Amino acid sequence: MKIKNEFINKILLLLTGNSIAQLILFASSPILTRIYKPEDFGVFSTYTSLLAILMSFSSLCLEKAIPLEKNHKNTFHLIYISMFTIAVVCMLNLILSLFNLSLFHLYGIKTTIMNDLLLSSGLFFAGIYQVLIHWLVKEDKFKGIFHSKLLQSISNVISQFSLTSINHLSPGMGLTAGDIIGRGITFAYIWRFFLKQMHWPKVNYRRIGYLFKKYEDFAKYSTWSTLLSSLSMQIIFLLLMRLYGPEVTGHFSMASKTVGMPITLVGASISAVFYAEVVKSITNDPGRVLKLYRSILTKLAMIGIPSLILLAWIAPGLFSFVFGEEWRVSGEYVTLMSIMFIGQVNVMPISQILYIIKKQQTQLLWDVSRLLLSTIGVLVIFISGGSAETAILYFSICMGASYYFFALLGYRAIHSIDREDNLKK
């Protein structure tokens, strides 16, 4: 009973922090949408899309091993490795821009080295923050996560409001620079918190080699899997930008951000605690993990499905009222994307399960198939003369179906471990 109460309390703590953080962002949106144009949000979504893709592999996914590691020095060497590889990717991005090979060109955006400097800065702050979040999960320091989420939302909003004057330099510049300042302030806070809690052991290169060997599956399989998973979510921004233009991408981005962000934050809150509980119980009590897995899926379905069906119905009018008539299209896109959102609500909190139980190859195959199905389908629709709405609906159906298939894979994997455990007993 005590364990159950602790689990619920941790979820409530993170959920409260994430909900307040999201409320701050949502409250600012009606003003930002009247300051910035859909094209600005379209370009800003390109930056956030590239940031998500680079974050997916820049640490070689070794931060996911931090909660699993029992040895103090090993834990810190995993942090060393992750921070070093993130810094390397940041530098490589800048070097590419010097040779006119900017990643922004993939989206058809004319850019300068300033855009790539901002992207590398955002990656540095966000990447190391992500590493330290895994350390906080390991140490059960959920209050640190709570405070950092609030700080990031507040600093993002203030910065984006304050930087409207520089938006004339380049579309979306105010939004992008504001986001980076917010991430930088949050990084400074969590880094200071981190330094207060722990001391730094000396770098041991033999230990680094040992950890690479010990967690090689994270680098070999999880990195590719996480990259493909990110591409599966971000490829739609690239395709819409290249095929249908920045205005469509801006409306899609607003729909995705407004509805998807709360889902992500709630999912991340539950996932962080679920991750910690699975690490503790999967070896000694897999039956408990299976029960918790089923409980999360069932309860989220009961709450999420009716809520999102209602939102899909009222979204066009709601977006028009809240953000201005110009953004009604974003509300229409929410209706088309509702199938994907329902899948996200149910599955995102348990989306790390295959990593935790070391089924990286299964995760990789799932990510490859999802990426191929979504990309090929959208391209076929465009080539055959289909509209952006048709492409978005197809993407939503494809992603929604993939989420439920993933839930089945996770259930079967945990059930298999539980069955083996029962046979041993």
XYZ file of C-alpha atoms in Angstrom:
425
model
C 0.000 0.000 0.000
C 2.856 2.326 0.899
C 4.580 1.632 -2.423
C 1.365 2.360 -4.321
C 0.903 5.673 -2.470
C 4.504 6.699 -3.191
C 4.016 5.898 -6.877
C 0.833 7.990 -7.030
C 2.420 10.866 -5.098
C 5.363 11.002 -7.496
C 3.020 11.048 -10.495
C 0.900 13.787 -8.910
C 3.986 15.885 -8.191
C 5.241 15.732 -11.778
C 1.739 15.982 -13.196
C 1.059 19.130 -11.166
C 4.304 20.731 -12.290
C 3.782 19.781 -15.921
C 0.144 20.912 -15.846
C 1.050 24.332 -14.468
C 3.892 24.611 -16.988
C 1.537 23.720 -19.821
C -1.107 26.137 -18.538
C 1.461 28.939 -18.696
C 2.306 28.054 -22.303
C -1.348 27.716 -23.257
C -2.272 31.041 -21.635
C 0.441 32.780 -23.662
C -0.566 31.213 -26.987
C -3.548 33.493 -27.781
C -1.220 36.504 -27.509
C 1.690 34.917 -29.389
C -0.613 33.901 -32.263
C -1.632 37.520 -32.634
C 2.004 38.687 -32.617
C 3.518 35.990 -34.841
C 2.140 34.683 -38.142
C 1.498 31.042 -39.178
C 4.665 31.274 -41.309
C 6.665 32.191 -38.196
C 5.352 29.138 -36.394
C 6.121 27.075 -39.482
C 9.786 28.111 -39.429
C 9.922 27.714 -35.642
C 8.565 24.178 -36.018
C 11.508 23.472 -38.342
C 13.913 24.437 -35.559
C 12.067 22.325 -32.965
C 11.874 19.425 -35.418
C 15.627 19.495 -36.067
C 16.268 19.866 -32.338
C 14.179 16.774 -31.573
C 15.963 14.726 -34.246
C 19.450 15.738 -33.072
C 18.542 15.110 -29.421
C 17.398 11.604 -30.287
C 20.938 10.387 -31.041
C 23.395 13.012 -29.748
C 23.911 11.227 -26.404
C 23.998 7.712 -27.959
C 21.014 6.993 -25.664
C 23.425 6.265 -22.806
C 21.430 8.541 -20.503
C 18.775 5.805 -20.507
C 21.281 3.564 -18.717
C 21.791 6.051 -15.871
C 18.795 4.855 -13.790
C 19.940 1.247 -14.295
C 23.488 1.783 -13.024
C 24.135 1.048 -9.327
C 27.769 2.182 -9.107
C 28.263 5.890 -8.306
C 31.388 6.356 -10.448
C 29.840 4.470 -13.351
C 26.813 6.748 -13.184
C 28.970 9.835 -13.492
C 31.030 8.391 -16.318
C 27.800 7.762 -18.219
C 27.008 11.448 -17.689
C 30.521 12.376 -18.904
C 30.117 10.312 -22.074
C 26.656 11.702 -22.814
C 27.739 15.324 -22.376
C 30.816 14.801 -24.551
C 28.894 13.246 -27.444
C 26.273 16.015 -27.260
C 29.028 18.635 -27.494
C 30.515 16.817 -30.510
C 27.174 16.841 -32.360
C 26.782 20.566 -31.589
C 30.196 21.262 -33.131
C 29.511 19.071 -36.179
C 26.307 20.976 -36.850
C 28.234 24.260 -36.868
C 30.964 22.809 -39.108
C 28.328 21.671 -41.633
C 26.881 25.176 -41.735
C 30.324 26.622 -42.536
C 30.373 24.460 -45.689
C 26.855 25.545 -46.655
C 25.425 22.155 -45.652
C 22.966 23.434 -43.077
C 20.302 20.978 -41.951
C 17.734 23.742 -42.467
C 18.219 23.273 -46.213
C 16.470 19.893 -45.923
C 13.288 21.833 -45.163
C 13.843 24.250 -48.027
C 14.644 27.192 -45.735
C 17.238 29.802 -46.621
C 19.458 30.227 -43.614
C 22.600 31.788 -42.179
C 25.149 30.517 -39.692
C 23.125 32.311 -36.983
C 20.311 29.776 -37.369
C 22.736 26.902 -36.931
C 24.399 28.612 -33.983
C 20.975 28.898 -32.332
C 20.232 25.243 -33.134
C 23.530 24.069 -31.628
C 22.923 26.201 -28.534
C 19.446 24.760 -28.128
C 20.808 21.231 -28.558
C 23.516 21.786 -25.942
C 21.074 23.080 -23.334
C 18.284 20.614 -24.093
C 20.563 17.594 -24.492
C 22.382 17.967 -21.180
C 19.092 18.805 -19.451
C 17.702 15.509 -20.739
C 20.736 13.629 -19.365
C 20.379 15.227 -15.935
C 16.643 14.465 -15.851
C 17.535 10.758 -16.012
C 19.924 11.276 -13.109
C 17.142 12.982 -11.127
C 14.857 10.017 -11.833
C 17.547 7.645 -10.582
C 17.975 9.664 -7.382
C 14.200 10.043 -6.823
C 14.602 13.833 -6.895
C 11.292 14.543 -8.582
C 10.986 17.998 -7.002
C 13.956 19.104 -9.101
C 12.114 18.008 -12.254
C 8.972 19.770 -11.016
C 10.754 23.104 -10.515
C 12.680 22.879 -13.791
C 9.499 22.376 -15.839
C 7.916 25.471 -14.311
C 11.044 27.555 -14.840
C 11.335 26.532 -18.479
C 7.749 27.485 -19.299
C 7.957 30.859 -17.574
C 11.318 31.797 -19.094
C 10.243 30.620 -22.583
C 7.103 32.728 -22.542
C 8.798 35.870 -21.213
C 11.631 35.531 -23.738
C 9.348 34.996 -26.742
C 7.262 38.030 -25.782
C 10.388 40.131 -25.280
C 12.022 39.226 -28.591
C 9.246 40.144 -31.031
C 11.379 43.082 -32.163
C 14.045 40.799 -33.691
C 11.547 38.765 -35.724
C 12.132 41.064 -38.717
C 15.645 39.596 -39.045
C 14.223 36.237 -40.098
C 10.781 34.571 -39.894
C 10.334 32.860 -36.528
C 13.559 34.314 -35.087
C 11.819 35.715 -32.004
C 10.195 32.360 -31.214
C 13.441 30.454 -31.749
C 15.667 32.783 -29.724
C 13.086 32.897 -26.936
C 12.989 29.113 -26.773
C 16.777 28.905 -26.521
C 16.937 31.512 -23.747
C 14.301 29.561 -21.835
C 16.248 26.324 -22.240
C 19.464 28.066 -21.214
C 17.945 29.415 -17.998
C 16.506 25.975 -17.166
C 19.860 24.336 -17.886
C 21.596 26.793 -15.542
C 19.119 26.001 -12.767
C 19.321 22.225 -13.020
C 23.106 22.298 -13.454
C 23.444 24.330 -10.237
C 21.107 21.893 -8.496
C 23.195 18.993 -9.798
C 26.510 20.466 -8.589
C 25.112 20.997 -5.108
C 24.086 17.365 -4.811
C 27.113 15.442 -6.098
C 30.890 15.578 -6.490
C 32.811 14.802 -9.685
C 35.059 11.713 -9.823
C 38.128 11.854 -12.074
C 37.709 10.622 -15.632
C 38.808 7.008 -16.019
C 39.139 5.999 -19.670
C 39.175 2.277 -18.869
C 35.879 2.722 -17.061
C 34.486 4.543 -20.093
C 35.498 1.598 -22.304
C 33.905 -0.815 -19.853
C 30.630 1.146 -19.845
C 30.542 1.296 -23.636
C 30.833 -2.490 -23.651
C 28.305 -2.975 -20.856
C 25.673 -0.767 -22.490
C 26.583 -1.326 -26.132
C 22.999 -2.242 -27.008
C 21.906 1.272 -26.066
C 24.420 2.765 -28.509
C 23.962 0.088 -31.231
C 20.195 -0.347 -31.158
C 18.549 2.265 -28.943
C 20.292 5.162 -30.703
C 18.989 4.073 -34.081
C 15.605 3.224 -32.634
C 15.280 6.588 -30.890
C 16.429 8.414 -34.021
C 13.879 6.565 -36.142
C 11.176 7.178 -33.542
C 11.957 10.884 -33.615
C 12.026 10.897 -37.406
C 8.623 9.183 -37.427
C 7.198 12.104 -35.457
C 9.220 14.874 -37.129
C 9.154 13.680 -40.757
C 5.674 15.124 -41.175
C 7.030 18.647 -40.540
C 9.715 18.144 -43.197
C 7.213 16.720 -45.681
C 4.603 19.410 -45.094
C 7.218 22.170 -45.341
C 8.669 20.795 -48.590
C 5.396 19.684 -50.192
C 2.743 22.124 -48.956
C 4.649 25.174 -47.647
C 5.271 27.041 -44.369
C 1.667 28.182 -43.813
C 0.289 24.627 -43.743
C 3.245 23.603 -41.574
C 2.544 26.493 -39.193
C -1.094 25.474 -38.751
C -0.098 21.844 -38.267
C 2.553 22.893 -35.758
C 0.041 24.896 -33.722
C -2.388 21.966 -33.673
C 0.359 19.544 -32.715
C 1.790 21.844 -30.054
C -1.504 22.853 -28.446
C -2.860 19.319 -28.061
C 0.283 17.223 -28.272
C 2.280 19.119 -25.654
C -0.139 18.456 -22.764
C -0.223 14.805 -23.794
C 3.573 14.681 -23.847
C 3.922 16.389 -20.491
C 1.339 14.161 -18.787
C 2.864 11.114 -20.446
C 6.364 12.137 -19.392
C 5.200 12.596 -15.794
C 3.795 9.077 -15.584
C 6.620 7.631 -17.672
C 9.353 8.968 -15.381
C 7.811 7.279 -12.351
C 6.883 4.127 -14.301
C 10.474 3.900 -15.539
C 11.801 4.058 -11.967
C 9.313 1.428 -10.756
C 10.055 -0.986 -13.616
C 13.804 -0.752 -12.991
C 13.197 -1.749 -9.368
C 10.725 -4.593 -10.004
C 11.275 -6.153 -13.439
C 13.854 -8.673 -12.176
C 12.307 -9.671 -8.855
C 8.591 -9.051 -9.435
C 7.670 -8.851 -13.154
C 4.061 -9.646 -12.284
C 3.821 -6.301 -10.510
C 5.158 -4.544 -13.612
C 2.573 -6.321 -15.790
C -0.235 -5.285 -13.445
C 0.986 -1.676 -13.406
C 1.311 -1.681 -17.210
C -2.292 -2.852 -17.656
C -3.563 -0.394 -15.059
C -1.933 2.603 -16.760
C -3.264 1.675 -20.197
C -6.801 1.033 -18.935
C -7.150 4.181 -16.824
C -5.683 6.472 -19.463
C -8.009 5.024 -22.100
C -11.036 5.662 -19.867
C -10.042 9.300 -19.385
C -8.310 10.128 -22.650
C -10.574 8.696 -25.333
C -13.803 10.564 -24.361
C -11.861 13.794 -23.764
C -10.162 13.736 -27.163
C -13.343 12.800 -29.019
C -14.990 15.880 -27.497
C -11.968 18.027 -28.374
C -12.002 16.793 -31.991
C -15.609 17.922 -32.272
C -15.178 21.423 -30.849
C -11.582 22.133 -31.975
C -12.256 24.339 -35.073
C -14.532 26.728 -33.180
C -12.338 26.629 -30.075
C -9.149 27.508 -31.982
C -10.936 30.310 -33.834
C -12.183 31.783 -30.560
C -8.962 31.415 -28.546
C -6.277 32.151 -31.140
C -8.143 34.211 -33.723
C -10.082 33.369 -36.878
C -6.824 32.963 -38.818
C -6.111 29.809 -36.775
C -9.395 27.948 -37.424
C -7.469 25.737 -39.862
C -5.330 24.500 -36.955
C -8.508 23.414 -35.174
C -9.588 21.503 -38.277
C -6.208 19.785 -38.271
C -6.780 18.755 -34.627
C -9.922 16.924 -35.742
C -7.926 15.082 -38.410
C -5.155 14.262 -35.924
C -7.453 12.988 -33.155
C -6.737 9.306 -33.932
C -3.027 9.901 -33.386
C -3.638 11.911 -30.198
C -5.764 9.137 -28.698
C -2.956 6.646 -29.335
C -0.425 9.023 -27.764
C -2.501 9.484 -24.611
C -2.633 5.746 -23.995
C 0.844 4.661 -25.012
C 3.275 7.518 -24.336
C 3.519 6.860 -20.560
C 4.748 3.303 -21.221
C 6.736 4.103 -24.372
C 10.112 3.286 -22.723
C 9.151 -0.270 -21.805
C 11.040 -2.066 -24.589
C 14.222 -0.147 -23.721
C 13.916 -1.002 -20.036
C 13.455 -4.742 -20.596
C 16.266 -4.753 -23.166
C 14.165 -5.460 -26.266
C 16.004 -2.864 -28.341
C 15.846 -4.889 -31.557
C 12.058 -5.170 -31.315
C 11.854 -1.421 -30.717
C 14.090 -0.796 -33.736
C 11.934 -2.904 -36.061
C 8.790 -1.130 -34.863
C 10.344 2.291 -35.452
C 11.573 1.381 -38.945
C 8.165 0.093 -40.042
C 6.349 3.144 -38.634
C 8.706 5.582 -40.362
C 8.438 3.845 -43.727
C 4.645 3.553 -43.652
C 4.088 7.191 -42.695
C 6.657 8.652 -45.120
C 5.746 6.580 -48.171
C 2.026 7.155 -47.617
C 2.314 10.947 -47.425
C 4.548 11.053 -50.521
C 2.100 8.902 -52.500
C -0.781 11.177 -51.493
C 1.134 14.282 -52.634
C 2.255 12.719 -55.941
C -1.304 11.618 -56.702
C -2.562 15.182 -56.139
C -3.967 14.737 -52.647
C -4.502 17.696 -50.344
C -2.624 18.532 -47.150
C -5.719 17.507 -45.183
C -5.655 14.037 -46.750
C -1.946 13.673 -45.958
C -2.488 14.732 -42.339
C -5.414 12.316 -41.903
C -3.356 9.433 -43.293
C -0.466 10.307 -40.983
C -2.848 10.382 -38.015
C -4.313 6.935 -38.810
C -0.870 5.441 -39.402
C 0.545 6.788 -36.140
C -2.526 5.866 -34.111
C -2.435 2.257 -35.301
C 1.305 2.029 -34.608
C 0.828 3.130 -30.987
C -1.647 0.353 -30.241
C 0.572 -2.216 -31.914
C 3.410 -0.999 -29.694
C 1.241 -1.451 -26.587
C 0.651 -5.057 -27.652
C 4.385 -5.652 -28.147
C 5.139 -4.259 -24.692
C 2.446 -6.384 -23.055
C 3.660 -9.579 -24.704
C 7.277 -8.843 -23.722
C 6.453 -8.275 -20.030
C 4.087 -11.261 -19.988
C 6.893 -13.446 -21.357
C 9.242 -12.324 -18.564
C 6.535 -12.940 -15.952
C 5.838 -16.419 -17.320
C 9.542 -17.333 -17.193
C 9.737 -16.036 -13.629
C 6.753 -18.178 -12.574
C 8.320 -21.274 -14.162
C 11.538 -20.711 -12.205
C 9.555 -20.487 -8.982
